[in-house]
Every structure is written in structure tokens, then in C-alpha cells.
Amino acid sequence: MLKKLIVTLLLSMLAMAAQADYPLKIIPLKHHSAEELIPVIRPMLGDGENIGGMNYQLFVRASDKGMRDIELLLAELDRARKNLKITLQQDVTRSGGATSQGVSGEGRVGDMRVIASSRGESGSRGGLVIGGAEEDSLRYRITRSTGSSRDNNSQFINVLEGAPAFIRVGQSLPYVQRFLVFAGNRVAYGQDTQFLNVTTGFDVLPRLNGDRVELEIAPRLSFVGNGGIQDVRFQELRTTVSAKLGEWVELGGMTSGRDEVSRAILETASTQSGERRTVRLKVEEGR
């Protein structure tokens, strides 16, 4: 392994030497690897300038001005990673209704007297009257009621800048496992219901840029297969958005119209059990 690294390093240095007459400078890094920083620095290189690196060292060939610009940029980029606090807020609005019906009154069928009553009427009148006189009639009542409630649930996670976090949107689902039990000459059939975290949500990768944070967001789905719960990550649907530190960002606003998977995750979470769900997140500097 070490031999392979040395060969790669020598080839990189020889290729750079063949491309330009600028002197080679090796720049040690403290907090970020060369693989992280090279894609950021490369676009600012001029003609004949080049950059390579391995682990925590950069190999740079650049003009004096180009080298100064690179060192100024590294002074800003190669710093200790900050702790970040990601807060997830889910607002859930539930709506429902109920209908009750009742019949009360009295009447006669031949020589028999029929009395119908509904509980909880407390002598109230009104409703649809079937019959004629007050003492010989039936009353039909129907009552409809609607109601709504709202819950606010907040959760947070502390992550290191540049490290991924998972934002879960969904709930546990029942999973029925069927089995046979053999006891002597008898065979019994049974089933067991377990609740599994068949997870849907988003992978979030935060990066700081001054007083703003860039969020890379990709949807993730889970399903129950023959091998148990399996994750599917949709890296090709990754979305990058920018927001101020401490600013709330609605996931539905970021992903709606961008890809069908993200929209399906949010719509599934918001329509179960008559619920409407709004999912927001914000990023702050941790303590």
C-alpha cells in the first residue's frame, strides 16, 4: 500500500514538472485533506499552473501571485471544523369529523304502543318529524361535528461541519411475520406483528461559507425486502441550497418540483391518518 502511494506521488510530481517551469511548493494542511480542498482551489489556477496532493499535503506549481492567492484562500478554508446544530421542526395538523344519528318518539302499531328514544337528548326537540300529532310521531336527528388539532414537534442533532446527518420523515410501520408451529402430529399456524422503522427522509450535508450554510440534500427511502429493511439512497437527486445561519428552510419548498422521490416522501408523510405535515429545518453554530 505504501509503495503504491509513493508511486502515485512521484507520478503526480513528474506530471506537474512537465507542465510548467514554476517551482514546486509542498503545503502542509492542518484540518482538511487535500482531496477536500483541491476541487475548490483548481478553478482559480491560471495557465501553466497545477495542483495535486495526497492526505494532508498539497503540491502546487503556480506563479508568485497565484501562490499568494492560494495561500490566502487556504488561510480561510483550512480551519478547524465547527460544531453545527441542525434543528428539525414538524408541524402536524389533524382534522376529523363524527356523525351521530338518533330516533325518538312514540306511536302505535295496531294495539301496540311503540316508544323509540335516543340517549343523551335531555328532552331536546327538533329534527325530522315522521307522523302527525305530537304524541304520535317519531323524530329523526343527525348531528355532525368536526374538529382539528395541531402538534409541533422539534428535534435537533449536533454534527461536525462537513459531516452528513439524516433527517427522518415518517413513522414506524406494522410488519406481519407468518409462521408454522409443529407440535407432535399437529401443525399450528400463527402470525406475529412487529413495528419496524421503515424509514424515509433526507441525507443532509452542511458546509459553512461565512454567515451562510450550504446544504446538500438527497432523499433516502427504505423498504422491507427478503433480506430485511434495505435503504435506497438517491445521490443523483442531490439538491444544494444556501441559507443564512439560524434561518428556517422548508423541505417541501426546496424539493417540490425538483424530483418525484422527494415530493413522494413529503406527500406520504403529510397525508397519513388525515394529517398535514410541514417539515422545516435550520442550521446554527453549536456550542
XYZ file of C-alpha atoms in Angstrom:
287
model
C 0.000 0.000 0.000
C 2.811 2.407 0.928
C 4.658 1.580 -2.281
C 1.556 2.394 -4.310
C 1.174 5.764 -2.558
C 4.818 6.653 -3.229
C 4.485 5.762 -6.919
C 1.314 7.866 -7.200
C 3.050 10.791 -5.516
C 6.076 10.611 -7.830
C 3.903 10.399 -10.941
C 1.905 13.427 -9.786
C 5.047 15.454 -9.184
C 6.611 14.429 -12.527
C 3.430 15.349 -14.409
C 3.370 18.752 -12.775
C 7.049 19.333 -13.522
C 6.481 18.531 -17.187
C 3.637 21.030 -17.481
C 5.294 24.185 -16.164
C 8.557 25.792 -15.070
C 7.057 27.142 -11.850
C 8.805 25.862 -8.722
C 7.071 23.103 -6.794
C 5.821 24.007 -3.340
C 4.567 21.496 -0.799
C 1.941 22.994 1.518
C 1.042 21.064 4.701
C -2.593 21.051 5.755
C -3.943 21.011 9.306
C -7.679 20.374 9.330
C -8.824 19.378 5.837
C -7.447 16.761 3.463
C -6.067 17.502 0.013
C -8.994 15.635 -1.558
C -11.421 18.124 0.028
C -9.562 21.303 -0.943
C -8.245 20.571 -4.442
C -11.682 20.873 -6.144
C -12.112 24.300 -4.507
C -8.673 25.622 -5.486
C -8.358 24.206 -9.012
C -10.820 26.640 -10.720
C -8.676 29.638 -9.701
C -5.464 28.330 -11.329
C -4.031 30.135 -14.332
C -2.327 28.839 -17.458
C 0.618 26.585 -16.688
C -0.360 26.298 -13.016
C -1.288 22.992 -11.442
C -2.163 21.425 -8.127
C -2.100 17.917 -6.713
C -1.974 16.391 -3.306
C -2.296 13.428 -1.010
C -3.611 13.066 2.517
C -2.770 16.348 4.300
C -0.301 17.810 1.777
C -0.797 19.940 -1.331
C 1.674 20.022 -4.242
C 1.372 23.347 -6.029
C 3.090 24.855 -9.055
C 1.925 28.431 -9.560
C 3.153 31.946 -10.212
C 4.029 34.185 -7.279
C 0.644 35.891 -7.485
C -1.165 32.580 -7.894
C 0.653 31.141 -4.881
C -0.286 34.140 -2.736
C -3.937 33.793 -3.744
C -3.890 30.087 -2.912
C -2.312 30.695 0.492
C -4.887 33.388 1.302
C -7.690 31.010 0.365
C -6.163 28.209 2.433
C -5.979 30.504 5.459
C -9.764 30.745 5.228
C -10.554 27.162 4.240
C -8.064 25.105 6.235
C -9.514 25.865 9.650
C -10.908 23.735 12.415
C -14.319 22.314 11.660
C -17.157 23.902 13.598
C -19.858 22.102 15.501
C -23.277 22.679 13.973
C -26.751 22.187 15.395
C -29.420 21.071 12.928
C -32.965 21.534 14.212
C -35.875 19.713 12.583
C -39.398 21.001 13.165
C -42.518 19.124 12.102
C -45.904 20.844 12.311
C -48.723 18.302 12.161
C -52.332 19.406 11.650
C -55.001 16.749 12.131
C -58.620 17.081 11.051
C -61.547 14.742 11.591
C -65.283 14.535 11.931
C -68.027 12.465 13.521
C -71.676 11.849 12.710
C -74.334 10.694 15.182
C -77.923 9.728 14.406
C -80.910 9.080 16.634
C -84.623 8.375 16.598
C -87.060 9.283 19.385
C -90.806 9.481 19.864
C -93.740 7.121 20.154
C -96.518 5.727 18.085
C -98.961 2.848 17.766
C -98.930 -0.186 15.556
C -102.328 -1.792 15.888
C -102.974 -2.346 19.590
C -99.277 -1.986 20.467
C -97.597 1.207 21.608
C -94.036 1.721 20.254
C -91.565 4.022 22.031
C -88.193 4.954 20.493
C -85.620 7.007 22.356
C -82.045 8.115 21.847
C -79.632 8.581 24.703
C -78.231 11.926 25.541
C -81.091 14.008 24.144
C -82.077 15.543 27.503
C -85.594 16.274 26.269
C -84.423 18.211 23.249
C -86.821 18.564 20.366
C -86.366 19.239 16.707
C -85.202 17.057 13.865
C -87.231 15.385 11.161
C -90.772 14.554 12.369
C -92.399 11.465 10.876
C -96.115 11.301 11.661
C -98.783 13.765 12.633
C -99.650 14.681 16.195
C -97.073 15.384 18.845
C -97.994 12.287 20.838
C -97.954 10.020 17.797
C -94.768 10.794 15.919
C -91.111 9.862 15.511
C -88.238 12.315 15.426
C -85.041 11.631 13.455
C -81.943 13.613 14.317
C -78.492 13.693 12.717
C -75.574 15.562 14.244
C -72.268 16.222 12.558
C -69.187 17.537 14.321
C -65.723 18.404 13.065
C -62.534 19.166 14.877
C -58.867 19.784 14.332
C -55.676 19.750 16.355
C -52.128 20.861 15.799
C -48.901 19.441 17.171
C -45.442 20.926 16.965
C -42.505 18.582 17.325
C -38.889 19.754 17.320
C -35.753 17.627 17.339
C -32.111 18.510 16.906
C -28.831 16.816 16.153
C -25.262 18.057 16.592
C -22.901 17.338 13.711
C -19.438 18.381 12.647
C -19.208 20.748 9.691
C -18.911 18.718 6.505
C -20.297 15.563 8.138
C -23.604 14.078 6.942
C -26.766 13.879 9.048
C -30.017 12.013 8.437
C -33.371 13.791 8.773
C -36.134 11.236 9.328
C -39.595 11.975 7.949
C -42.143 9.196 8.500
C -43.200 6.679 11.086
C -42.919 3.029 12.115
C -44.990 0.639 10.029
C -46.523 -2.711 11.093
C -44.815 -5.755 9.600
C -46.649 -9.107 9.815
C -44.497 -12.235 10.084
C -46.308 -15.536 9.479
C -45.043 -18.882 10.788
C -45.922 -22.562 11.329
C -45.508 -24.402 14.646
C -45.118 -28.211 14.672
C -46.140 -29.992 17.894
C -46.176 -33.760 17.546
C -48.654 -34.623 14.827
C -50.292 -31.226 14.962
C -49.461 -28.158 12.918
C -50.462 -24.702 14.138
C -50.488 -21.552 12.064
C -49.754 -18.186 13.604
C -48.554 -14.692 12.912
C -46.657 -12.012 14.778
C -46.951 -8.272 14.163
C -43.902 -6.115 14.763
C -43.342 -2.410 14.193
C -40.329 -1.666 12.012
C -38.745 1.685 11.248
C -39.299 1.645 7.502
C -37.558 4.958 7.210
C -37.962 7.736 4.709
C -36.147 11.026 4.894
C -33.210 13.075 3.672
C -29.437 12.927 3.986
C -28.188 16.435 4.802
C -24.584 17.616 4.441
C -23.936 21.139 5.836
C -20.969 23.345 4.872
C -20.297 26.837 6.192
C -19.488 29.801 3.982
C -19.197 32.882 6.164
C -22.556 33.562 7.829
C -24.331 31.251 5.393
C -24.615 27.498 5.227
C -24.801 25.361 2.109
C -26.994 22.284 2.471
C -26.624 19.281 0.192
C -29.854 17.307 0.459
C -30.582 13.885 -1.034
C -33.707 11.727 -0.462
C -33.475 8.286 1.123
C -36.124 5.541 1.100
C -36.329 2.238 2.970
C -38.365 -0.845 2.184
C -38.903 -4.327 3.635
C -37.365 -6.930 1.359
C -36.410 -10.574 1.680
C -33.237 -9.576 3.468
C -34.979 -7.249 5.924
C -35.020 -3.461 5.807
C -32.987 -2.087 2.896
C -32.019 1.516 2.203
C -32.046 3.216 -1.192
C -30.110 6.472 -1.499
C -30.793 8.738 -4.475
C -27.479 10.576 -4.824
C -28.333 11.626 -8.381
C -31.231 13.685 -6.978
C -28.992 15.657 -4.631
C -30.042 19.289 -4.211
C -27.830 22.125 -2.925
C -29.403 25.177 -1.298
C -27.986 28.118 0.615
C -29.473 29.789 3.678
C -28.397 32.079 6.482
C -27.366 30.546 9.772
C -30.424 30.352 12.011
C -32.873 30.706 9.093
C -35.724 28.212 8.770
C -35.912 26.411 5.424
C -38.942 24.337 4.419
C -38.035 20.998 2.891
C -41.163 20.987 0.736
C -40.208 24.338 -0.752
C -36.710 23.137 -1.569
C -37.655 19.834 -3.171
C -41.107 20.312 -4.730
C -40.825 20.474 -8.484
C -37.257 19.163 -8.376
C -37.722 15.393 -8.188
C -40.541 12.904 -7.747
C -38.873 10.949 -4.919
C -38.557 13.907 -2.534
C -42.093 15.016 -3.299
C -43.407 11.491 -2.641
C -41.634 11.347 0.736
C -43.188 14.602 1.908
C -46.636 13.842 0.491
C -46.695 10.396 2.121
C -45.799 11.899 5.478
C -48.443 14.598 5.192
C -51.441 12.515 4.136
C -51.325 9.581 6.539
C -54.217 9.386 9.038
C -55.747 12.663 7.870
C -52.613 14.585 8.799
C -50.990 17.505 7.065
C -47.318 17.787 7.862
C -44.870 20.657 7.297
C -41.176 19.865 7.682
C -38.612 22.632 8.236
C -35.002 22.736 9.328
C -32.412 25.293 10.328
C -28.682 25.204 10.989
C -26.933 27.085 13.785
C -23.429 27.088 15.162
C -23.175 24.616 18.024
C -21.670 25.304 21.399
